[in-house]
Coordinates of C-alpha atoms in Angstrom, one line a residue:
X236 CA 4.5 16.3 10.6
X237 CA 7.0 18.9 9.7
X238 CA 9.7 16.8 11.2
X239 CA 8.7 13.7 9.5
X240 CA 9.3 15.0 6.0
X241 CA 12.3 17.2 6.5
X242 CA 14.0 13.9 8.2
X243 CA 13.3 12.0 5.0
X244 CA 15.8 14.7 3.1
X245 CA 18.4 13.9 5.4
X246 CA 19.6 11.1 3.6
X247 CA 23.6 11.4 5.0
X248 CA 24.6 12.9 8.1
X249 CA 27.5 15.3 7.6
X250 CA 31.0 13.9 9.3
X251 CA 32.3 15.9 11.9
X252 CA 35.5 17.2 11.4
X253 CA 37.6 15.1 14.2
X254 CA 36.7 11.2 15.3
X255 CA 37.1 10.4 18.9
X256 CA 37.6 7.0 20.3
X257 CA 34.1 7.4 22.2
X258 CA 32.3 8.4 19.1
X259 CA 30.9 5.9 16.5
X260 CA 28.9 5.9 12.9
X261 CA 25.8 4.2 12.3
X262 CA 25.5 4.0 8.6
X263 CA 21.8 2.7 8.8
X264 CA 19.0 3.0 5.6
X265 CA 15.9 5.3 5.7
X266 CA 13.1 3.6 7.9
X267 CA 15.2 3.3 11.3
X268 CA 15.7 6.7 12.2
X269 CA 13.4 6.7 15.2
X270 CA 14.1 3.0 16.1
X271 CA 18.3 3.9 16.4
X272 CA 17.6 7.3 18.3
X273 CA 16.3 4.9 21.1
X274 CA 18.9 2.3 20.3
X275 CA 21.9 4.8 20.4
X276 CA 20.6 6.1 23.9
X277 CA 20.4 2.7 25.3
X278 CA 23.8 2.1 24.3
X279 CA 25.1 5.0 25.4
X280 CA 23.6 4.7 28.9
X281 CA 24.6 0.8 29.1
X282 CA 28.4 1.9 28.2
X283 CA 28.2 5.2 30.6
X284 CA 27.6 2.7 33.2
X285 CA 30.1 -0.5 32.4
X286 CA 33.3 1.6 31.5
X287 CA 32.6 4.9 32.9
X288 CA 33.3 6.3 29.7
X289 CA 30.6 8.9 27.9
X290 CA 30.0 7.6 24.0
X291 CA 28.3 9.2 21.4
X292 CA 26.7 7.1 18.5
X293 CA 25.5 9.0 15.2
X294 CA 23.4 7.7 12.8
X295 CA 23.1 8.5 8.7
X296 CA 20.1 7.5 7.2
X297 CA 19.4 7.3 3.6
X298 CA 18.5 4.6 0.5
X299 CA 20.5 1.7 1.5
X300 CA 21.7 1.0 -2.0
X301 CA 22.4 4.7 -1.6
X302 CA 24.2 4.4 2.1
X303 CA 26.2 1.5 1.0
X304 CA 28.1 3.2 -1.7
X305 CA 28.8 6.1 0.8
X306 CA 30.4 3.1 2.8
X307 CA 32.4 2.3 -0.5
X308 CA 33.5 5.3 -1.1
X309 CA 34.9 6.2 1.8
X310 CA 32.2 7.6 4.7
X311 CA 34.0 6.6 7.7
X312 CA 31.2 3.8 9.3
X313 CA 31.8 2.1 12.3
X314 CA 29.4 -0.5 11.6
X315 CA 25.9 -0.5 8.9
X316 CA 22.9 -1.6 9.4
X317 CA 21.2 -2.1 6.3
X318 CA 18.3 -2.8 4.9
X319 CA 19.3 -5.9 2.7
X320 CA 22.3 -8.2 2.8
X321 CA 23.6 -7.4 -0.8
X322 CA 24.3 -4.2 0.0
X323 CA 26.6 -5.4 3.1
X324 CA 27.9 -7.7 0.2
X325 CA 28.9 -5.2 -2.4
X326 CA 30.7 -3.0 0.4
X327 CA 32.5 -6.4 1.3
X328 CA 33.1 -7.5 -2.5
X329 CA 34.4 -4.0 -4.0
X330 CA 35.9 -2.2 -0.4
X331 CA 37.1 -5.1 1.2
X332 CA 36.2 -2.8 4.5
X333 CA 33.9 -5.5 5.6
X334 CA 34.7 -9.0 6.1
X335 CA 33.5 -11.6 3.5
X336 CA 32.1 -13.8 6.2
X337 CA 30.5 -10.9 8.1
X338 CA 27.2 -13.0 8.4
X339 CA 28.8 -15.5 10.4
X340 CA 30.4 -13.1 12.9
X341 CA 27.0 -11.9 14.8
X342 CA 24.1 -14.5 15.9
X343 CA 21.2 -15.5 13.6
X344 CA 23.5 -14.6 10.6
X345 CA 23.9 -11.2 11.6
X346 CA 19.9 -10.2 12.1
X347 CA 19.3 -8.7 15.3
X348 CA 15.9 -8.5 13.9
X349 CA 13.8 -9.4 10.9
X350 CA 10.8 -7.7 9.4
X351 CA 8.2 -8.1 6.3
X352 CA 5.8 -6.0 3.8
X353 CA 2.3 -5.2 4.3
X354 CA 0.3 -2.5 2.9
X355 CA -0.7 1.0 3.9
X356 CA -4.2 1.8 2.5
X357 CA -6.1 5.0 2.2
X358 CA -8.7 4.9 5.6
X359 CA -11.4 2.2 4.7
X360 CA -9.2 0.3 1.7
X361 CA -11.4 2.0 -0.8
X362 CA -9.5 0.2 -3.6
X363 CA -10.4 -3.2 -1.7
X364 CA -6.5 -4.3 -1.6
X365 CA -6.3 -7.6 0.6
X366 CA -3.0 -9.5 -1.4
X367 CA -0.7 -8.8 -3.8
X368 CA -3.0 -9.7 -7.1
X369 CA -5.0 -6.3 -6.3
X370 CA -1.7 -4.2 -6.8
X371 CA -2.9 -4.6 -10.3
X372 CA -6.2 -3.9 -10.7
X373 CA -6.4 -0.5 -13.6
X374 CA -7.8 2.0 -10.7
X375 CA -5.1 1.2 -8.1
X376 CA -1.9 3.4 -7.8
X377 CA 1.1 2.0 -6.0
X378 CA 3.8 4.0 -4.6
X379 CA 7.1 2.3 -3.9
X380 CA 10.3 3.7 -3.9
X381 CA 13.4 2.7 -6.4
X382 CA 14.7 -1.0 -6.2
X383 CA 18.0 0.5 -7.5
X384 CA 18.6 2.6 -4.5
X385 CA 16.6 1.0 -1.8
X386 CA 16.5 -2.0 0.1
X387 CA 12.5 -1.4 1.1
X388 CA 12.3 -1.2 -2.7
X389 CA 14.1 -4.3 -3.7
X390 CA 11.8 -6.3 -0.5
X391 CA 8.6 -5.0 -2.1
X392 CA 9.9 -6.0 -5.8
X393 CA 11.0 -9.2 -4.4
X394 CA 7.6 -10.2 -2.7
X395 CA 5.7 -8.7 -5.7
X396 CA 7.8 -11.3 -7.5
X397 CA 7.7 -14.0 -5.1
X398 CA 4.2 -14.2 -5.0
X399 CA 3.4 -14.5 -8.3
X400 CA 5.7 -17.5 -9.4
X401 CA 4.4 -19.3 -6.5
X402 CA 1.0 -18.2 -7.4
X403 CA 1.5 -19.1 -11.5
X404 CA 2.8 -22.3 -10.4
X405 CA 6.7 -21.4 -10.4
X406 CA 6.2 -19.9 -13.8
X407 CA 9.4 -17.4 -13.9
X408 CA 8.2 -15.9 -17.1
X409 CA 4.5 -15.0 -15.4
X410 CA 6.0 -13.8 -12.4
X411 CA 8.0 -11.3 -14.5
X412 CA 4.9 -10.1 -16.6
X413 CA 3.2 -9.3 -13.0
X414 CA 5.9 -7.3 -11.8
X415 CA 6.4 -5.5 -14.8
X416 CA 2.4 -5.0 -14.9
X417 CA 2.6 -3.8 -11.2
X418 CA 5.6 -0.7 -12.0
X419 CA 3.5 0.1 -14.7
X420 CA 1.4 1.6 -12.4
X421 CA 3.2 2.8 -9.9
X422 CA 3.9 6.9 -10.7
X423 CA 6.8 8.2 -8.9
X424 CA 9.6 6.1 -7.7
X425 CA 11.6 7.9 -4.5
X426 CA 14.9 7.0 -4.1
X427 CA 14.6 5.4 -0.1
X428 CA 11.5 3.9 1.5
X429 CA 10.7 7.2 3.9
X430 CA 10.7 9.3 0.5
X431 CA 7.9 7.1 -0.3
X432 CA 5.8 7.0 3.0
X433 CA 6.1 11.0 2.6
X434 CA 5.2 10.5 -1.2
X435 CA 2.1 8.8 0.2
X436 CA 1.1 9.7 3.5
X437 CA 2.0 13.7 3.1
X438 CA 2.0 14.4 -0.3
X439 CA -1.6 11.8 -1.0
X440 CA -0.6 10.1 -3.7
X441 CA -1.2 7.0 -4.5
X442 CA -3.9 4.3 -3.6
X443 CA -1.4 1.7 -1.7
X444 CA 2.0 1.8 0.0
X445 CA 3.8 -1.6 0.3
X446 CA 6.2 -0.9 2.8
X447 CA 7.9 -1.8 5.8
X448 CA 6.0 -2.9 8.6
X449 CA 7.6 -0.6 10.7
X450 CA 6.9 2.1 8.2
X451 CA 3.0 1.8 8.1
X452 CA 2.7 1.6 12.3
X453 CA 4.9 4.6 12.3
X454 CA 2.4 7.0 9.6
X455 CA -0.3 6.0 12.4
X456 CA 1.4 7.5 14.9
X457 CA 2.7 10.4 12.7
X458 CA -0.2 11.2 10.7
X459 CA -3.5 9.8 12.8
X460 CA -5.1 6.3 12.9
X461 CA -8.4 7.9 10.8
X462 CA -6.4 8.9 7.7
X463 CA -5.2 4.9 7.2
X464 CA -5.7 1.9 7.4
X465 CA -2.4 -1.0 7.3
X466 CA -3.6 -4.3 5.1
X467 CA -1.4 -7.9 6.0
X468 CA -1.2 -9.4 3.1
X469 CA -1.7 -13.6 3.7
X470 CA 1.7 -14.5 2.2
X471 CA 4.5 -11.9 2.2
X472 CA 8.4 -12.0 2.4
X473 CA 10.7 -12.9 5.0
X474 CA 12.6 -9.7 4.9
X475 CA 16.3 -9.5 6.2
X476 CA 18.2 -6.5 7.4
X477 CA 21.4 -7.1 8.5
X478 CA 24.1 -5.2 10.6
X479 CA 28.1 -5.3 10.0
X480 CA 31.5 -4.1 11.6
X481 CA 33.3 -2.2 8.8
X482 CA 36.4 -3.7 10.1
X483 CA 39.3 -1.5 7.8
X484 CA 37.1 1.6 9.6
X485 CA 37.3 0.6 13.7
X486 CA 41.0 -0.6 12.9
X487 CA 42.1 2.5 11.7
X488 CA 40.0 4.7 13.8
X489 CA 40.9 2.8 17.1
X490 CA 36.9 2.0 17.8
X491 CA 36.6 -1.7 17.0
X492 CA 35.8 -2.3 21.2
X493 CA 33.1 0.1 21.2
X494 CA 31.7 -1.0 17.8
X495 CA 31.8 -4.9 18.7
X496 CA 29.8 -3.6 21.6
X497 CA 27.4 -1.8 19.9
X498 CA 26.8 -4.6 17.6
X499 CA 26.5 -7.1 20.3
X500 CA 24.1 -4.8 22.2
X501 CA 21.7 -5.1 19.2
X502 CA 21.3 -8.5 20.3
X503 CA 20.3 -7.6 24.2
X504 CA 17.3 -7.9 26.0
X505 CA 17.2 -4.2 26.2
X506 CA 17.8 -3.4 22.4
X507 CA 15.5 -6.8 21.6
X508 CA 12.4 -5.0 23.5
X509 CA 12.9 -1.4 21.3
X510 CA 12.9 -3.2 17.9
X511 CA 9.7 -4.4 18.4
X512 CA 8.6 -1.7 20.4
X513 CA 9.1 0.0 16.9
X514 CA 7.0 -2.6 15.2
X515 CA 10.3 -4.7 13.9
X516 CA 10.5 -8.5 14.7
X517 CA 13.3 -9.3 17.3
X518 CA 15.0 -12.3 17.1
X519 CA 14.1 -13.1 20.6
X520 CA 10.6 -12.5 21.4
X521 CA 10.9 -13.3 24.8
X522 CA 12.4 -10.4 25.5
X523 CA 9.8 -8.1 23.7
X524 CA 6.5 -7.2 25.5
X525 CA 3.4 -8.9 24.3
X526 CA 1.6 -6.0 23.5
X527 CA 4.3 -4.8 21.6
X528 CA 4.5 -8.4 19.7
X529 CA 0.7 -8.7 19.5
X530 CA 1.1 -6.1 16.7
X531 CA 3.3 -8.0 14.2
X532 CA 0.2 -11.1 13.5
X533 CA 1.5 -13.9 12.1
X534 CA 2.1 -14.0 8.6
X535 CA 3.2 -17.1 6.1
X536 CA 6.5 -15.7 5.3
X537 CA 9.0 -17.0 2.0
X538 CA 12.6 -16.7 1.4
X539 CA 13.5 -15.6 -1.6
X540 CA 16.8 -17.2 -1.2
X541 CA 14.7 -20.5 -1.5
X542 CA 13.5 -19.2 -5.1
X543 CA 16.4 -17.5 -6.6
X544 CA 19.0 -18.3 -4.9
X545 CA 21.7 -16.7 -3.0
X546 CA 22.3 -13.0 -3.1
X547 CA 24.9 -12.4 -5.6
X548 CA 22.6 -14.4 -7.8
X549 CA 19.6 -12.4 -6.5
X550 CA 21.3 -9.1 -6.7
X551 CA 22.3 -9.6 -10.9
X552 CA 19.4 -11.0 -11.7
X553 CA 17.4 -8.7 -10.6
X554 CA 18.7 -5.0 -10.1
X555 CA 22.3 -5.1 -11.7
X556 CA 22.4 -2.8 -14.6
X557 CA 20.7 -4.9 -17.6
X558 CA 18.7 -6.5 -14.7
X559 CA 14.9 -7.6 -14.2
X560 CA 14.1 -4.3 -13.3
X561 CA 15.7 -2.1 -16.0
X562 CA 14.5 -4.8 -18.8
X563 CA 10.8 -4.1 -17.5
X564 CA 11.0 -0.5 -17.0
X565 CA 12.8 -0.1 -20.5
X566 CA 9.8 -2.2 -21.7
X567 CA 7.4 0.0 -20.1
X568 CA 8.3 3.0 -21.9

């Protein structure tokens, strides 16, 4: 348990002080430390045993809001694998390091794998949490982490959000009074999405955790089966976390081979299986084992894309400075 929250402080791994051709950076966000520890070995063995050649991929895990500016400003990433695709569109918008079309470079617009929020609950649901409309009830505390800094948190604002104007009959101005209603009651905002599973899970605050799917399997196996319970919401969002080449990094660092192969790997049989052996949903199930995929139930799933539009609009709207979410938590003051 130790391990679990001391890992959620290491938000970015230091840079050694020499890059190799046979060493490549992972700038990832915070839930998928465990799942790219397998991934990265995997590659590594796969790569050992085309080209002979011993690779070592490293990994930096943080908020992805957070990890992309690192990208921005300089960190040198081989590729990213973040949590949300604006963030891979504001390192492509303000570095140019990533190509504008970067979706349309990998399969299934550059999602290896997709994912969605449910609900960690205290063991028993004492609260009685079942769907999104009892994040609001007066007793219940929510803990989520900042939508300004995380992509888990932006996901759980965006289905808060989602569900409501479909709920209030696509009334924008309702939805907005839910939301606001719902971070009225949420305590402490962490700046990643671990930060908050330690927030809750360790630290016992709170009543409910939306988080990533991933994230609530992986406080079972951290923390015990009897201290929790995970809730599946019947609607919930169709959440995206894409992967990119930082292009202006492998060209100058002479690793674009090894990174296009890493990337491309993602979408293997081998990789495919360890995403959802990590409770993530590969974009090939038939390469995932049914008992694996027997935990990740079927859920009716929405786009947000199909309410607010594309991302850039998405992105201003909503967390931009002077956004949705500062206007409601200036307002909640």
């Amino acid at each position: 348990m130790r391990g679990f929250a001391v890992a959620a402080c290491l938000a970015v791994a230091p840079p050694t002080a020499a890059w190799a051709q046979t060493e490549l950076l992972n700038v990832s966000y915070d839930p998928t430390r465990e799942l790219y520890k397998d991934i990265n070995a995997a590659f590594a063995a796969e790569w050992k045993a085309k080209t002979g050649e011993t690779i070592t991929v490293r990994a930096s895990h943080g908020g992805s809001g957070s990890q992309a500016r690192t990208v921005i400003d300089g960190i040198p990433a081989d590729v990213v694998t973040l949590g949300i695709p604006s963030d891979i569109d504001a390192i492509a918008r303000i570095s140019k390091k990533v190509s504008a079309d970067w979706r349309e470079k990998l399969p299934n617009q550059a999602l290896p794998y997709t994912s969605t929020v449910v609900f960690l609950v205290r063991k028993g649901n004492p609260k009685g949490v079942k769907d999104w409309g009892d994040l609001v009830k007066p007793d219940v505390k929510v803990i989520t982490p900042n939508p300004k800094t995380s992509a888990g948190g932006r996901w759980n604002f965006l289905a808060a959000w989602g569900y409501a104007y479909e709920k209030e009959g696509k009334n924008a101005d309702k939805a907005n009074a839910f939301v606001g209603q719902l971070y009225g009651q949420v305590p402490v905002l962490d700046t990643g999405a671990r930060g908050s599973t330690v927030t809750f899970a360790q630290r016992g605050l709170g009543d409910v955790l939306p988080t990533w799917e991933n994230e609530a399997y992986l406080v079972f196996d951290e923390f015990g089966r009897d201290k929790f319970d995970v809730v599946v919401p019947p609607v919930s969002i169709y959440a995206e976390p894409p992967v990119a080449l930082v292009e202006a990094n492998v060209d100058k660092k002479g690793t674009r081979k090894a990174a296009e192969a890493y990337l491309q790997f993602l979408y293997s049989d081998t990789a495919q299986a360890l995403f959802a052996k990590h409770h993530y949903r590969p974009s090939r199930r038939e390469a995932a084992k049914p008992e694996d995929l027997a935990l990740l139930p079927e859920v009716k799933l929405f786009r947000i894309e199909d309410l607010q539009g594309n991302w850039d609009d998405i992105q201003k709207k909503n967390f931009d400075n002077g956004g949705l979410f500062d206007q409601l938590s200036k307002a909640g003051r």
